[in-house]
PDB file of C-alpha atoms in Angstrom:
ATOM      1  CA  MET A   1       0.000   0.000   0.000  1.00 54.00           C
ATOM      2  CA  PRO A   2       1.420   3.430  -0.905  1.00 63.00           C
ATOM      3  CA  LEU A   3       2.498   5.547   2.040  1.00 58.00           C
ATOM      4  CA  THR A   4      -0.026   8.284   1.246  1.00 65.00           C
ATOM      5  CA  SER A   5      -2.907   5.771   1.152  1.00 67.00           C
ATOM      6  CA  LEU A   6      -1.773   4.215   4.422  1.00 61.00           C
ATOM      7  CA  PHE A   7      -1.588   7.640   6.044  1.00 60.00           C
ATOM      8  CA  SER A   8      -5.023   8.524   4.713  1.00 69.00           C
ATOM      9  CA  THR A   9      -6.506   5.276   6.083  1.00 69.00           C
ATOM     10  CA  LEU A  10      -4.905   5.825   9.495  1.00 65.00           C
ATOM     11  CA  LEU A  11      -6.190   9.410   9.565  1.00 66.00           C
ATOM     12  CA  GLN A  12      -9.722   8.272   8.682  1.00 73.00           C
ATOM     13  CA  ASN A  13      -9.647   5.630  11.425  1.00 72.00           C
ATOM     14  CA  PHE A  14      -8.351   8.187  13.912  1.00 69.00           C
ATOM     15  CA  ASN A  15     -11.068  10.691  13.009  1.00 72.00           C
ATOM     16  CA  ARG A  16     -13.724   7.968  13.151  1.00 77.00           C
ATOM     17  CA  LYS A  17     -12.636   6.925  16.645  1.00 69.00           C
ATOM     18  CA  ARG A  18     -12.346  10.549  17.769  1.00 68.00           C
ATOM     19  CA  MET A  19     -15.878  11.269  16.571  1.00 71.00           C
ATOM     20  CA  GLU A  20     -17.137   8.124  18.298  1.00 67.00           C
ATOM     21  CA  HIS A  21     -15.467   9.183  21.556  1.00 54.00           C
ATOM     22  CA  GLU A  22     -16.963  12.655  21.220  1.00 53.00           C
ATOM     23  CA  ARG A  23     -20.405  11.157  20.560  1.00 61.00           C
ATOM     24  CA  VAL A  24     -20.169   8.917  23.620  1.00 47.00           C
ATOM     25  CA  ALA A  25     -18.923  11.820  25.751  1.00 41.00           C
ATOM     26  CA  ASP A  26     -21.776  13.967  24.487  1.00 48.00           C
ATOM     27  CA  GLU A  27     -24.305  11.260  25.383  1.00 55.00           C
ATOM     28  CA  LEU A  28     -22.800  10.928  28.848  1.00 44.00           C
ATOM     29  CA  ASN A  29     -22.994  14.678  29.357  1.00 43.00           C
ATOM     30  CA  LYS A  30     -26.650  14.620  28.378  1.00 55.00           C
ATOM     31  CA  MET A  31     -27.425  12.036  31.063  1.00 72.00           C
ATOM     32  CA  THR A  32     -26.632  14.266  34.018  1.00 83.00           C
ATOM     33  CA  LEU A  33     -26.317  17.990  34.545  1.00 88.00           C
ATOM     34  CA  ASN A  34     -23.333  19.586  36.220  1.00 88.00           C
ATOM     35  CA  GLU A  35     -25.626  21.230  38.770  1.00 91.00           C
ATOM     36  CA  PRO A  36     -28.935  19.850  40.146  1.00 93.00           C
ATOM     37  CA  TRP A  37     -32.108  21.482  38.815  1.00 94.00           C
ATOM     38  CA  ARG A  38     -33.680  21.168  42.274  1.00 94.00           C
ATOM     39  CA  THR A  39     -31.874  21.218  45.613  1.00 91.00           C
ATOM     40  CA  ILE A  40     -32.340  18.864  48.545  1.00 91.00           C
ATOM     41  CA  SER A  41     -30.463  18.715  51.847  1.00 86.00           C
ATOM     42  CA  TRP A  42     -29.242  15.135  51.887  1.00 89.00           C
ATOM     43  CA  GLY A  43     -27.761  15.458  55.379  1.00 84.00           C
ATOM     44  CA  ASP A  44     -30.946  16.766  57.054  1.00 87.00           C
ATOM     45  CA  LYS A  45     -32.968  13.571  57.300  1.00 92.00           C
ATOM     46  CA  GLN A  46     -33.411  13.905  61.072  1.00 93.00           C
ATOM     47  CA  ARG A  47     -34.616  17.505  60.725  1.00 94.00           C
ATOM     48  CA  ASP A  48     -37.236  16.472  58.171  1.00 94.00           C
ATOM     49  CA  LEU A  49     -38.234  13.442  60.237  1.00 95.00           C
ATOM     50  CA  GLN A  50     -38.685  15.621  63.310  1.00 95.00           C
ATOM     51  CA  TYR A  51     -40.872  17.980  61.282  1.00 95.00           C
ATOM     52  CA  VAL A  52     -43.212  15.095  60.458  1.00 95.00           C
ATOM     53  CA  GLN A  53     -43.066  13.649  63.975  1.00 94.00           C
ATOM     54  CA  GLU A  54     -44.105  16.960  65.522  1.00 95.00           C
ATOM     55  CA  TYR A  55     -46.894  17.688  63.053  1.00 96.00           C
ATOM     56  CA  LYS A  56     -50.480  17.972  64.177  1.00 94.00           C
ATOM     57  CA  PRO A  57     -53.348  19.803  62.435  1.00 94.00           C
ATOM     58  CA  GLU A  58     -53.461  23.378  63.671  1.00 86.00           C
ATOM     59  CA  ASN A  59     -57.248  23.393  63.444  1.00 88.00           C
ATOM     60  CA  GLY A  60     -58.686  21.500  66.421  1.00 87.00           C
ATOM     61  CA  ASN A  61     -61.773  20.451  64.445  1.00 90.00           C
ATOM     62  CA  VAL A  62     -59.696  17.868  62.556  1.00 95.00           C
ATOM     63  CA  SER A  63     -57.822  15.044  64.279  1.00 95.00           C
ATOM     64  CA  HIS A  64     -55.802  13.874  61.274  1.00 96.00           C
ATOM     65  CA  LEU A  65     -54.759  14.902  57.779  1.00 97.00           C
ATOM     66  CA  ARG A  66     -56.172  12.526  55.152  1.00 97.00           C
ATOM     67  CA  VAL A  67     -54.153  11.818  51.989  1.00 98.00           C
ATOM     68  CA  LEU A  68     -55.837  10.092  49.030  1.00 96.00           C
ATOM     69  CA  LEU A  69     -53.594   8.258  46.567  1.00 95.00           C
ATOM     70  CA  TYR A  70     -54.705   7.492  43.012  1.00 92.00           C
ATOM     71  CA  GLY A  71     -53.040   6.660  39.735  1.00 90.00           C
ATOM     72  CA  PRO A  72     -52.464   3.987  37.086  1.00 89.00           C
ATOM     73  CA  VAL A  73     -52.228   0.318  37.985  1.00 85.00           C
ATOM     74  CA  GLY A  74     -48.769  -0.750  39.160  1.00 85.00           C
ATOM     75  CA  ALA A  75     -47.525   2.787  39.820  1.00 90.00           C
ATOM     76  CA  GLY A  76     -46.571   1.938  43.407  1.00 91.00           C
ATOM     77  CA  LYS A  77     -49.362   3.438  45.544  1.00 92.00           C
ATOM     78  CA  SER A  78     -49.387   0.660  48.151  1.00 90.00           C
ATOM     79  CA  THR A  79     -45.593   0.432  48.079  1.00 93.00           C
ATOM     80  CA  PHE A  80     -45.339   4.179  48.690  1.00 96.00           C
ATOM     81  CA  ILE A  81     -47.525   3.785  51.798  1.00 95.00           C
ATOM     82  CA  ASN A  82     -45.196   1.031  53.015  1.00 93.00           C
ATOM     83  CA  SER A  83     -42.184   3.223  52.265  1.00 96.00           C
ATOM     84  CA  VAL A  84     -43.621   6.108  54.309  1.00 96.00           C
ATOM     85  CA  SER A  85     -44.257   3.664  57.152  1.00 94.00           C
ATOM     86  CA  ASN A  86     -40.643   2.431  56.922  1.00 95.00           C
ATOM     87  CA  VAL A  87     -39.336   5.980  57.219  1.00 96.00           C
ATOM     88  CA  LEU A  88     -41.564   6.865  60.180  1.00 95.00           C
ATOM     89  CA  ARG A  89     -40.911   3.645  62.093  1.00 92.00           C
ATOM     90  CA  GLY A  90     -37.260   3.307  61.178  1.00 92.00           C
ATOM     91  CA  ARG A  91     -37.578  -0.297  60.031  1.00 92.00           C
ATOM     92  CA  MET A  92     -39.189  -2.461  57.359  1.00 90.00           C
ATOM     93  CA  THR A  93     -43.003  -2.598  57.582  1.00 88.00           C
ATOM     94  CA  ILE A  94     -45.860  -3.732  55.319  1.00 85.00           C
ATOM     95  CA  PRO A  95     -49.094  -2.006  56.415  1.00 72.00           C
ATOM     96  CA  ALA A  96     -50.411  -2.019  52.831  1.00 69.00           C
ATOM     97  CA  LEU A  97     -50.443  -5.276  50.896  1.00 57.00           C
ATOM     98  CA  ALA A  98     -48.648  -4.791  47.584  1.00 54.00           C
ATOM     99  CA  SER A  99     -48.077  -7.047  44.607  1.00 47.00           C
ATOM    100  CA  ALA A 100     -44.578  -7.781  43.330  1.00 49.00           C
ATOM    101  CA  THR A 101     -45.861  -9.061  39.988  1.00 44.00           C
ATOM    102  CA  THR A 102     -46.517  -6.957  36.898  1.00 45.00           C
ATOM    103  CA  SER A 103     -50.183  -6.907  36.025  1.00 47.00           C
ATOM    104  CA  ASP A 104     -52.660  -4.778  34.127  1.00 49.00           C
ATOM    105  CA  LYS A 105     -55.202  -5.304  36.917  1.00 50.00           C
ATOM    106  CA  SER A 106     -55.264  -3.517  40.254  1.00 51.00           C
ATOM    107  CA  PHE A 107     -54.105  -5.460  43.316  1.00 53.00           C
ATOM    108  CA  THR A 108     -56.006  -3.153  45.693  1.00 59.00           C
ATOM    109  CA  ILE A 109     -59.781  -3.601  45.432  1.00 76.00           C
ATOM    110  CA  ARG A 110     -61.061  -1.995  48.659  1.00 84.00           C
ATOM    111  CA  TYR A 111     -61.006   1.480  50.156  1.00 89.00           C
ATOM    112  CA  GLU A 112     -58.361   1.215  52.863  1.00 88.00           C
ATOM    113  CA  THR A 113     -57.246   3.736  55.479  1.00 92.00           C
ATOM    114  CA  HIS A 114     -53.660   3.295  56.669  1.00 93.00           C
ATOM    115  CA  LYS A 115     -52.455   4.730  59.962  1.00 93.00           C
ATOM    116  CA  PHE A 116     -48.825   5.003  61.036  1.00 94.00           C
ATOM    117  CA  ARG A 117     -47.936   3.902  64.533  1.00 90.00           C
ATOM    118  CA  LYS A 118     -45.872   6.289  66.635  1.00 88.00           C
ATOM    119  CA  GLY A 119     -43.245   4.585  68.751  1.00 75.00           C
ATOM    120  CA  LYS A 120     -43.793   1.473  70.819  1.00 74.00           C
ATOM    121  CA  GLY A 121     -45.729   0.406  73.883  1.00 69.00           C
ATOM    122  CA  ASN A 122     -49.345   0.599  74.966  1.00 70.00           C
ATOM    123  CA  PRO A 123     -51.625   2.312  74.492  1.00 78.00           C
ATOM    124  CA  LYS A 124     -50.837   2.565  70.803  1.00 85.00           C
ATOM    125  CA  THR A 125     -50.470   6.067  69.437  1.00 90.00           C
ATOM    126  CA  PHE A 126     -50.553   7.102  65.799  1.00 93.00           C
ATOM    127  CA  TYR A 127     -49.401   9.995  63.661  1.00 95.00           C
ATOM    128  CA  PRO A 128     -52.195  12.496  62.841  1.00 96.00           C
ATOM    129  CA  LEU A 129     -51.687  11.529  59.210  1.00 96.00           C
ATOM    130  CA  VAL A 130     -53.591   8.810  57.332  1.00 96.00           C
ATOM    131  CA  PHE A 131     -53.274   7.510  53.777  1.00 97.00           C
ATOM    132  CA  ASN A 132     -56.117   6.079  51.733  1.00 93.00           C
ATOM    133  CA  ASP A 133     -55.267   3.499  49.101  1.00 86.00           C
ATOM    134  CA  MET A 134     -57.690   2.527  46.383  1.00 82.00           C
ATOM    135  CA  MET A 135     -58.040   0.599  43.157  1.00 78.00           C
ATOM    136  CA  GLY A 136     -55.861   1.782  40.279  1.00 78.00           C
ATOM    137  CA  LEU A 137     -56.981   3.569  37.136  1.00 82.00           C
ATOM    138  CA  GLU A 138     -57.033   1.004  34.346  1.00 66.00           C
ATOM    139  CA  GLU A 139     -57.196   1.387  30.592  1.00 57.00           C
ATOM    140  CA  ARG A 140     -60.573   1.040  28.920  1.00 51.00           C
ATOM    141  CA  LEU A 141     -60.560  -2.129  26.803  1.00 45.00           C
ATOM    142  CA  LYS A 142     -63.303  -1.071  24.452  1.00 46.00           C
ATOM    143  CA  GLU A 143     -66.140   1.403  24.243  1.00 48.00           C
ATOM    144  CA  GLY A 144     -68.528   0.789  27.107  1.00 49.00           C
ATOM    145  CA  SER A 145     -66.158  -1.591  28.891  1.00 48.00           C
ATOM    146  CA  ASP A 146     -64.304  -0.080  31.832  1.00 55.00           C
ATOM    147  CA  ARG A 147     -61.834  -1.431  34.360  1.00 58.00           C
ATOM    148  CA  GLY A 148     -60.226  -0.166  37.533  1.00 64.00           C
ATOM    149  CA  VAL A 149     -61.678   2.320  39.969  1.00 75.00           C
ATOM    150  CA  HIS A 150     -64.508   4.458  38.600  1.00 81.00           C
ATOM    151  CA  PRO A 151     -63.653   8.192  38.626  1.00 83.00           C
ATOM    152  CA  ASP A 152     -66.978   8.887  40.366  1.00 88.00           C
ATOM    153  CA  ASP A 153     -65.850   6.738  43.308  1.00 88.00           C
ATOM    154  CA  ILE A 154     -62.703   8.847  43.678  1.00 89.00           C
ATOM    155  CA  LYS A 155     -64.834  11.986  43.585  1.00 92.00           C
ATOM    156  CA  LEU A 156     -67.080  10.589  46.341  1.00 93.00           C
ATOM    157  CA  ALA A 157     -64.005   9.595  48.378  1.00 93.00           C
ATOM    158  CA  MET A 158     -62.696  13.158  48.208  1.00 94.00           C
ATOM    159  CA  LYS A 159     -65.953  14.364  49.771  1.00 95.00           C
ATOM    160  CA  GLY A 160     -65.798  11.681  52.487  1.00 96.00           C
ATOM    161  CA  HIS A 161     -68.724   9.601  51.223  1.00 96.00           C
ATOM    162  CA  VAL A 162     -66.851   6.263  50.903  1.00 94.00           C
ATOM    163  CA  ARG A 163     -66.848   4.029  53.963  1.00 93.00           C
ATOM    164  CA  GLU A 164     -63.871   1.995  55.105  1.00 91.00           C
ATOM    165  CA  ARG A 165     -63.429  -1.383  53.356  1.00 88.00           C
ATOM    166  CA  TYR A 166     -65.856  -0.522  50.554  1.00 89.00           C
ATOM    167  CA  LYS A 167     -65.190  -2.851  47.610  1.00 87.00           C
ATOM    168  CA  PHE A 168     -64.858  -1.114  44.265  1.00 83.00           C
ATOM    169  CA  TYR A 169     -66.828  -2.252  41.223  1.00 80.00           C
ATOM    170  CA  PRO A 170     -65.452  -0.699  37.992  1.00 73.00           C
ATOM    171  CA  GLY A 171     -68.704  -0.777  36.053  1.00 72.00           C
ATOM    172  CA  SER A 172     -70.896   0.324  38.945  1.00 80.00           C
ATOM    173  CA  PRO A 173     -69.835   3.354  40.999  1.00 85.00           C
ATOM    174  CA  LEU A 174     -70.989   3.793  44.588  1.00 89.00           C
ATOM    175  CA  SER A 175     -74.574   5.042  44.991  1.00 88.00           C
ATOM    176  CA  GLU A 176     -76.375   6.701  47.899  1.00 91.00           C
ATOM    177  CA  HIS A 177     -78.293   3.482  48.566  1.00 89.00           C
ATOM    178  CA  ASP A 178     -75.167   1.335  48.874  1.00 91.00           C
ATOM    179  CA  PRO A 179     -74.077   0.225  52.405  1.00 91.00           C
ATOM    180  CA  GLY A 180     -70.611   1.542  51.543  1.00 92.00           C
ATOM    181  CA  TYR A 181     -71.957   5.092  51.174  1.00 94.00           C
ATOM    182  CA  ASN A 182     -71.370   7.538  54.030  1.00 96.00           C
ATOM    183  CA  PRO A 183     -74.251  10.061  53.917  1.00 95.00           C
ATOM    184  CA  SER A 184     -72.888  12.400  56.609  1.00 95.00           C
ATOM    185  CA  PRO A 185     -69.115  12.780  56.303  1.00 96.00           C
ATOM    186  CA  THR A 186     -67.225  14.657  59.012  1.00 95.00           C
ATOM    187  CA  PRO A 187     -64.245  16.954  58.393  1.00 95.00           C
ATOM    188  CA  ASP A 188     -62.039  13.972  59.322  1.00 96.00           C
ATOM    189  CA  ASP A 189     -63.689  11.831  56.620  1.00 96.00           C
ATOM    190  CA  ARG A 190     -62.917  14.308  53.872  1.00 96.00           C
ATOM    191  CA  VAL A 191     -59.728  14.172  51.819  1.00 97.00           C
ATOM    192  CA  HIS A 192     -57.347  17.040  52.552  1.00 97.00           C
ATOM    193  CA  ILE A 193     -54.861  16.439  49.749  1.00 98.00           C
ATOM    194  CA  LEU A 194     -55.015  14.392  46.534  1.00 97.00           C
ATOM    195  CA  VAL A 195     -51.795  12.694  45.419  1.00 97.00           C
ATOM    196  CA  CYS A 196     -51.306  11.074  42.025  1.00 96.00           C
ATOM    197  CA  VAL A 197     -48.729   8.268  41.948  1.00 96.00           C
ATOM    198  CA  ILE A 198     -47.079   7.386  38.631  1.00 95.00           C
ATOM    199  CA  SER A 199     -44.122   5.229  37.665  1.00 94.00           C
ATOM    200  CA  ALA A 200     -41.172   6.926  35.954  1.00 94.00           C
ATOM    201  CA  ASN A 201     -40.310   3.878  33.850  1.00 88.00           C
ATOM    202  CA  SER A 202     -43.834   3.073  32.688  1.00 83.00           C
ATOM    203  CA  ALA A 203     -44.942   3.433  29.095  1.00 77.00           C
ATOM    204  CA  GLU A 204     -46.840   6.501  27.965  1.00 81.00           C
ATOM    205  CA  ILE A 205     -50.095   6.899  29.895  1.00 86.00           C
ATOM    206  CA  LYS A 206     -53.037   5.823  27.736  1.00 85.00           C
ATOM    207  CA  ASN A 207     -55.490   8.503  26.694  1.00 88.00           C
ATOM    208  CA  SER A 208     -58.435   6.831  28.460  1.00 85.00           C
ATOM    209  CA  VAL A 209     -56.480   6.890  31.752  1.00 87.00           C
ATOM    210  CA  LEU A 210     -55.436  10.522  31.194  1.00 90.00           C
ATOM    211  CA  GLN A 211     -59.085  11.454  30.671  1.00 88.00           C
ATOM    212  CA  LYS A 212     -59.953   9.876  34.022  1.00 88.00           C
ATOM    213  CA  MET A 213     -57.102  11.708  35.711  1.00 90.00           C
ATOM    214  CA  ARG A 214     -58.195  15.046  34.288  1.00 90.00           C
ATOM    215  CA  ALA A 215     -61.800  14.456  35.436  1.00 89.00           C
ATOM    216  CA  ILE A 216     -60.572  13.641  38.945  1.00 91.00           C
ATOM    217  CA  ARG A 217     -58.360  16.733  39.000  1.00 93.00           C
ATOM    218  CA  GLU A 218     -61.250  18.947  37.911  1.00 93.00           C
ATOM    219  CA  THR A 219     -63.367  17.718  40.814  1.00 92.00           C
ATOM    220  CA  ALA A 220     -60.512  18.260  43.270  1.00 95.00           C
ATOM    221  CA  SER A 221     -60.031  21.779  41.916  1.00 95.00           C
ATOM    222  CA  ASP A 222     -63.750  22.502  42.307  1.00 94.00           C
ATOM    223  CA  LEU A 223     -63.522  21.344  45.935  1.00 94.00           C
ATOM    224  CA  GLY A 224     -60.364  23.378  46.506  1.00 96.00           C
ATOM    225  CA  ILE A 225     -58.368  20.257  47.405  1.00 97.00           C
ATOM    226  CA  PRO A 226     -54.605  20.669  46.801  1.00 97.00           C
ATOM    227  CA  GLN A 227     -52.945  18.210  44.429  1.00 97.00           C
ATOM    228  CA  MET A 228     -49.524  16.673  44.135  1.00 97.00           C
ATOM    229  CA  ALA A 229     -47.817  13.848  42.272  1.00 97.00           C
ATOM    230  CA  ILE A 230     -45.297  11.232  43.370  1.00 98.00           C
ATOM    231  CA  VAL A 231     -43.010   9.742  40.707  1.00 97.00           C
ATOM    232  CA  THR A 232     -41.762   6.251  41.640  1.00 97.00           C
ATOM    233  CA  ASN A 233     -39.229   3.830  40.110  1.00 95.00           C
ATOM    234  CA  ILE A 234     -36.807   6.630  39.279  1.00 96.00           C
ATOM    235  CA  ASP A 235     -33.817   4.279  39.516  1.00 94.00           C
ATOM    236  CA  ALA A 236     -35.302   2.093  36.762  1.00 92.00           C
ATOM    237  CA  LEU A 237     -35.640   5.128  34.500  1.00 92.00           C
ATOM    238  CA  CYS A 238     -32.071   6.393  34.696  1.00 90.00           C
ATOM    239  CA  GLY A 239     -28.852   4.423  35.125  1.00 90.00           C
ATOM    240  CA  GLU A 240     -27.112   7.384  36.767  1.00 92.00           C
ATOM    241  CA  ILE A 241     -29.800   7.492  39.461  1.00 94.00           C
ATOM    242  CA  GLU A 242     -29.486   3.738  39.920  1.00 93.00           C
ATOM    243  CA  LYS A 243     -25.746   4.186  40.488  1.00 93.00           C
ATOM    244  CA  ASP A 244     -26.228   7.049  42.933  1.00 95.00           C
ATOM    245  CA  LEU A 245     -29.626   8.249  44.157  1.00 96.00           C
ATOM    246  CA  LYS A 246     -28.126  11.687  44.755  1.00 95.00           C
ATOM    247  CA  ASN A 247     -28.099  12.157  40.962  1.00 95.00           C
ATOM    248  CA  VAL A 248     -31.894  12.354  41.025  1.00 96.00           C
ATOM    249  CA  TYR A 249     -31.993  16.099  40.365  1.00 96.00           C
ATOM    250  CA  LYS A 250     -29.129  15.987  37.880  1.00 95.00           C
ATOM    251  CA  SER A 251     -30.929  13.579  35.563  1.00 95.00           C
ATOM    252  CA  ARG A 252     -32.057  15.178  32.309  1.00 92.00           C
ATOM    253  CA  HIS A 253     -34.193  12.129  31.543  1.00 91.00           C
ATOM    254  CA  LEU A 254     -36.136  12.365  34.810  1.00 95.00           C
ATOM    255  CA  LYS A 255     -36.632  16.106  34.472  1.00 94.00           C
ATOM    256  CA  LYS A 256     -38.104  15.631  30.993  1.00 93.00           C
ATOM    257  CA  LYS A 257     -40.337  12.777  32.219  1.00 93.00           C
ATOM    258  CA  MET A 258     -41.694  14.949  35.018  1.00 95.00           C
ATOM    259  CA  SER A 259     -42.108  17.933  32.695  1.00 95.00           C
ATOM    260  CA  ASP A 260     -44.025  15.837  30.155  1.00 93.00           C
ATOM    261  CA  PHE A 261     -46.321  14.517  32.895  1.00 93.00           C
ATOM    262  CA  SER A 262     -46.847  18.035  34.236  1.00 95.00           C
ATOM    263  CA  SER A 263     -47.921  19.214  30.770  1.00 93.00           C
ATOM    264  CA  ALA A 264     -50.208  16.213  30.193  1.00 91.00           C
ATOM    265  CA  VAL A 265     -52.038  16.354  33.522  1.00 91.00           C
ATOM    266  CA  GLY A 266     -51.588  19.954  34.647  1.00 92.00           C
ATOM    267  CA  ILE A 267     -49.847  19.431  37.987  1.00 95.00           C
ATOM    268  CA  PRO A 268     -47.091  22.067  38.398  1.00 96.00           C
ATOM    269  CA  MET A 269     -43.492  20.849  38.472  1.00 97.00           C
ATOM    270  CA  ASN A 270     -42.963  22.130  42.035  1.00 96.00           C
ATOM    271  CA  CYS A 271     -45.818  19.862  43.158  1.00 97.00           C
ATOM    272  CA  ILE A 272     -44.211  16.727  41.683  1.00 98.00           C
ATOM    273  CA  CYS A 273     -41.753  14.746  43.821  1.00 98.00           C
ATOM    274  CA  PRO A 274     -39.585  11.822  42.676  1.00 98.00           C
ATOM    275  CA  VAL A 275     -39.008   8.991  45.157  1.00 97.00           C
ATOM    276  CA  LYS A 276     -37.520   5.527  45.266  1.00 97.00           C
ATOM    277  CA  ASN A 277     -39.886   3.175  47.074  1.00 96.00           C
ATOM    278  CA  TYR A 278     -38.609   0.378  49.278  1.00 95.00           C
ATOM    279  CA  SER A 279     -39.055  -2.780  47.214  1.00 89.00           C
ATOM    280  CA  HIS A 280     -36.113  -5.206  47.441  1.00 89.00           C
ATOM    281  CA  GLU A 281     -34.242  -3.517  50.298  1.00 92.00           C
ATOM    282  CA  ILE A 282     -34.278  -4.982  53.813  1.00 91.00           C
ATOM    283  CA  GLN A 283     -32.488  -2.095  55.532  1.00 93.00           C
ATOM    284  CA  ILE A 284     -33.241   1.596  55.810  1.00 93.00           C
ATOM    285  CA  SER A 285     -31.452   3.965  53.394  1.00 95.00           C
ATOM    286  CA  ASP A 286     -30.835   7.605  54.347  1.00 95.00           C
ATOM    287  CA  GLU A 287     -30.943   8.729  50.696  1.00 96.00           C
ATOM    288  CA  MET A 288     -34.256   6.991  50.021  1.00 97.00           C
ATOM    289  CA  ASP A 289     -35.678   8.360  53.287  1.00 97.00           C
ATOM    290  CA  SER A 290     -34.594  11.902  52.392  1.00 97.00           C
ATOM    291  CA  LEU A 291     -36.569  11.880  49.137  1.00 97.00           C
ATOM    292  CA  ILE A 292     -39.647  10.354  50.802  1.00 97.00           C
ATOM    293  CA  LEU A 293     -39.505  12.857  53.673  1.00 97.00           C
ATOM    294  CA  SER A 294     -39.095  15.727  51.212  1.00 96.00           C
ATOM    295  CA  ALA A 295     -42.348  14.661  49.540  1.00 97.00           C
ATOM    296  CA  LEU A 296     -44.044  14.039  52.884  1.00 97.00           C
ATOM    297  CA  ARG A 297     -43.281  17.560  54.110  1.00 96.00           C
ATOM    298  CA  LEU A 298     -44.979  19.058  51.052  1.00 97.00           C
ATOM    299  CA  ILE A 299     -47.971  16.738  51.510  1.00 98.00           C
ATOM    300  CA  ILE A 300     -48.329  17.917  55.117  1.00 98.00           C
ATOM    301  CA  ASP A 301     -47.861  21.608  54.283  1.00 97.00           C
ATOM    302  CA  PHE A 302     -50.362  21.624  51.395  1.00 97.00           C
ATOM    303  CA  GLY A 303     -52.879  19.445  53.234  1.00 97.00           C
ATOM    304  CA  ASP A 304     -52.752  21.493  56.425  1.00 96.00           C
ATOM    305  CA  ASP A 305     -53.321  24.696  54.437  1.00 96.00           C
ATOM    306  CA  PHE A 306     -56.509  23.134  53.053  1.00 96.00           C
ATOM    307  CA  ILE A 307     -57.681  22.109  56.549  1.00 96.00           C
ATOM    308  CA  ASP A 308     -57.369  25.756  57.616  1.00 93.00           C
ATOM    309  CA  LYS A 309     -59.434  26.877  54.627  1.00 91.00           C
ATOM    310  CA  MET A 310     -62.200  24.395  55.468  1.00 89.00           C
ATOM    311  CA  PHE A 311     -63.151  26.460  58.514  1.00 82.00           C
ATOM    312  CA  THR A 312     -62.644  29.993  57.207  1.00 77.00           C
TER     313      THR A 312
END
């Protein structure tokens, strides 16, 4: 091979490799930002935990703040309740039964209220904070055929009309004549904050589910109920987060996912919190707790503001 041809071939190979290295470097730079787009104090877990431990509704007419979780099937609603319990009790707990299998059908079929025990000993004491879990929003199979919780049942739950342990029937929402209907809800029965739970690594939310979510949000807005969203499975979405949870707010991918969800549903970005639920872990993680507590503080602040407005 002539020397000039050999040189030309070597130069082409060099340029090809250089361009490939630059492409890879560019892709890596796109994964994480140099600076986080939202700040969190990773070393202040105890401060945030104390904030939750000392919380009690300022208005004496309400004994506890009620949080209603809703969202697509498999988003991690029950697992989020368990994760909150883990943080508050400082150990692994399973107050809400959750399924570890992937399914297009909801594992939760009844209206459940979950309390969080405070400390040990008798008599038992509980945090003035309760979570309600309910059937997931499922995709409509065909016209006239619906699955999952009926949006009307969520609307009734927000007003306090759904009794404990009521079993959901997708095609037949709760009526005033049903034994599961509470005709005279108290301020404690009402929902004080509505929280949508979605999975970061799930496929695009189907239009029929989005329609249900928008209808639910409209009712909450009419009632003046504050709304938030919890984004789960963030480590499955982004490899950099999986490597180090502290990269959560440096992830371009997660920021875009949250922004897209915000645009689709209408929940502002500063009302959307990413978390990593406890799923395979058997020990407490400070980083996981910090994200959960960060979300929990906002839930308490927004919910308590609504309780104040109920009596003004």
